[in-house]
Amino acid sequence: MAGKMKEFQKVIVDDSDWKDTISGEHVFIEAHRTWTGPCECVKPMLYRIALDKEDIKFCTADLDKITFLKDAALKDHKDKVKPIFMYYRKSVLKKQIEGVNAPEIQKLLDNI
């Protein structure tokens, strides 16, 4: 029986936390809806990558709780269920992937 996966994703809780977090060197964020929660199907892949890429900060953020996400950046995503994966470097959005596209996520993270 497999052991429980160690928690590796920081939960971004509010706007202040969002600004502080995205200012990091390499930040990979999964944005999800309150009622869906983080995507469990990509978590094992992200966990394996996190073990090898300690310089990347892995996070989750609730689209409904972060004003920047809710009002500006993802307003076109308002009624969608798919998670959005974002890569930030020093507060600049470098890449955004809509939906669970494991090969694209893997490629992005491999190249950081």
Coordinates of C-alpha atoms in Angstrom, one line a residue:
M1 CA 0.0 0.0 0.0
A2 CA 1.4 3.4 -1.0
G3 CA 2.1 6.0 1.6
K4 CA 0.4 9.3 1.8
M5 CA 1.9 12.0 -0.4
K6 CA 3.7 14.8 1.5
E7 CA 2.1 18.2 1.1
F8 CA 4.1 20.2 -1.4
Q9 CA 1.8 22.9 -2.6
K10 CA 1.5 26.2 -0.8
V11 CA -2.1 27.4 -0.5
I12 CA -2.4 31.0 -1.5
V13 CA -5.1 32.4 0.8
D14 CA -5.7 36.1 -0.1
D15 CA -4.6 39.0 -2.3
S16 CA -1.6 39.9 -0.2
D17 CA -0.4 36.3 -0.2
W18 CA -0.9 36.2 -4.0
K19 CA 1.4 39.3 -4.5
D20 CA 4.1 38.0 -2.2
T21 CA 4.0 34.5 -3.7
I22 CA 4.2 35.4 -7.4
S23 CA 7.2 37.7 -6.7
G24 CA 9.4 34.5 -6.3
E25 CA 12.0 33.3 -8.8
H26 CA 10.0 30.3 -10.1
V27 CA 6.3 29.9 -9.1
F28 CA 3.9 27.3 -10.5
I29 CA 0.3 27.9 -9.5
E30 CA -2.8 25.8 -10.1
A31 CA -5.9 28.1 -10.0
H32 CA -9.1 26.3 -9.3
R33 CA -12.7 27.0 -8.4
T34 CA -13.9 26.9 -4.7
W35 CA -16.3 24.1 -5.4
T36 CA -13.9 21.9 -7.4
G37 CA -10.8 22.2 -5.3
P38 CA -7.3 21.4 -6.7
C39 CA -7.0 18.8 -9.4
E40 CA -6.1 15.4 -7.9
C41 CA -5.2 13.8 -11.2
V42 CA -2.1 15.9 -11.8
K43 CA -1.0 16.0 -8.2
P44 CA 1.2 12.9 -8.4
M45 CA 3.0 14.2 -11.5
L46 CA 3.5 17.7 -9.9
Y47 CA 4.8 16.0 -6.7
R48 CA 7.4 14.0 -8.6
I49 CA 8.6 17.1 -10.4
A50 CA 8.7 19.0 -7.1
L51 CA 11.0 16.4 -5.7
D52 CA 13.5 17.0 -8.5
K53 CA 12.9 20.8 -9.0
E54 CA 13.3 22.3 -5.5
D55 CA 13.8 25.7 -7.0
I56 CA 10.2 25.8 -8.2
K57 CA 7.5 26.9 -5.6
F58 CA 4.3 24.9 -6.2
C59 CA 1.1 26.5 -5.1
T60 CA -2.7 26.4 -5.4
A61 CA -5.1 29.4 -5.5
D62 CA -8.9 29.6 -5.3
L63 CA -10.2 31.6 -8.3
D64 CA -13.1 32.8 -6.2
K65 CA -10.9 34.1 -3.3
I66 CA -8.1 36.0 -5.1
T67 CA -9.4 39.4 -6.4
F68 CA -6.7 39.6 -9.2
L69 CA -7.8 36.2 -10.5
K70 CA -11.5 36.8 -10.1
D71 CA -11.7 40.3 -11.5
A72 CA -8.9 40.7 -14.1
A73 CA -6.7 37.9 -15.2
L74 CA -9.2 35.2 -15.6
K75 CA -12.5 36.8 -16.1
D76 CA -13.1 34.8 -19.3
H77 CA -12.7 31.7 -17.1
K78 CA -15.7 32.7 -14.9
D79 CA -18.0 29.7 -15.4
K80 CA -15.5 27.1 -16.4
V81 CA -14.6 24.0 -14.4
K82 CA -11.1 23.5 -15.8
P83 CA -8.1 24.4 -13.6
I84 CA -5.6 27.0 -14.9
F85 CA -1.9 26.4 -14.5
M86 CA 0.3 29.5 -14.4
Y87 CA 4.0 29.9 -14.3
Y88 CA 5.3 33.2 -12.8
R89 CA 8.8 34.5 -12.6
K90 CA 9.4 37.6 -10.4
S91 CA 5.8 38.7 -10.6
V92 CA 5.6 38.3 -14.4
L93 CA 3.2 35.7 -15.9
K94 CA 5.4 33.7 -18.3
K95 CA 2.9 30.9 -19.3
Q96 CA -0.7 29.9 -18.7
I97 CA -2.2 26.5 -19.5
E98 CA -5.9 26.0 -19.4
G99 CA -7.1 22.6 -18.4
V100 CA -5.2 19.4 -17.5
N101 CA -2.7 19.1 -20.3
A102 CA -0.1 16.9 -18.6
P103 CA 2.4 16.8 -21.5
E104 CA 2.3 20.6 -21.8
I105 CA 2.7 21.0 -18.0
Q106 CA 5.5 18.5 -17.9
K107 CA 7.3 20.3 -20.8
L108 CA 7.0 23.7 -19.2
L109 CA 8.3 22.5 -15.8
D110 CA 11.1 20.5 -17.4
N111 CA 12.4 23.7 -19.1
I112 CA 12.6 25.7 -15.9

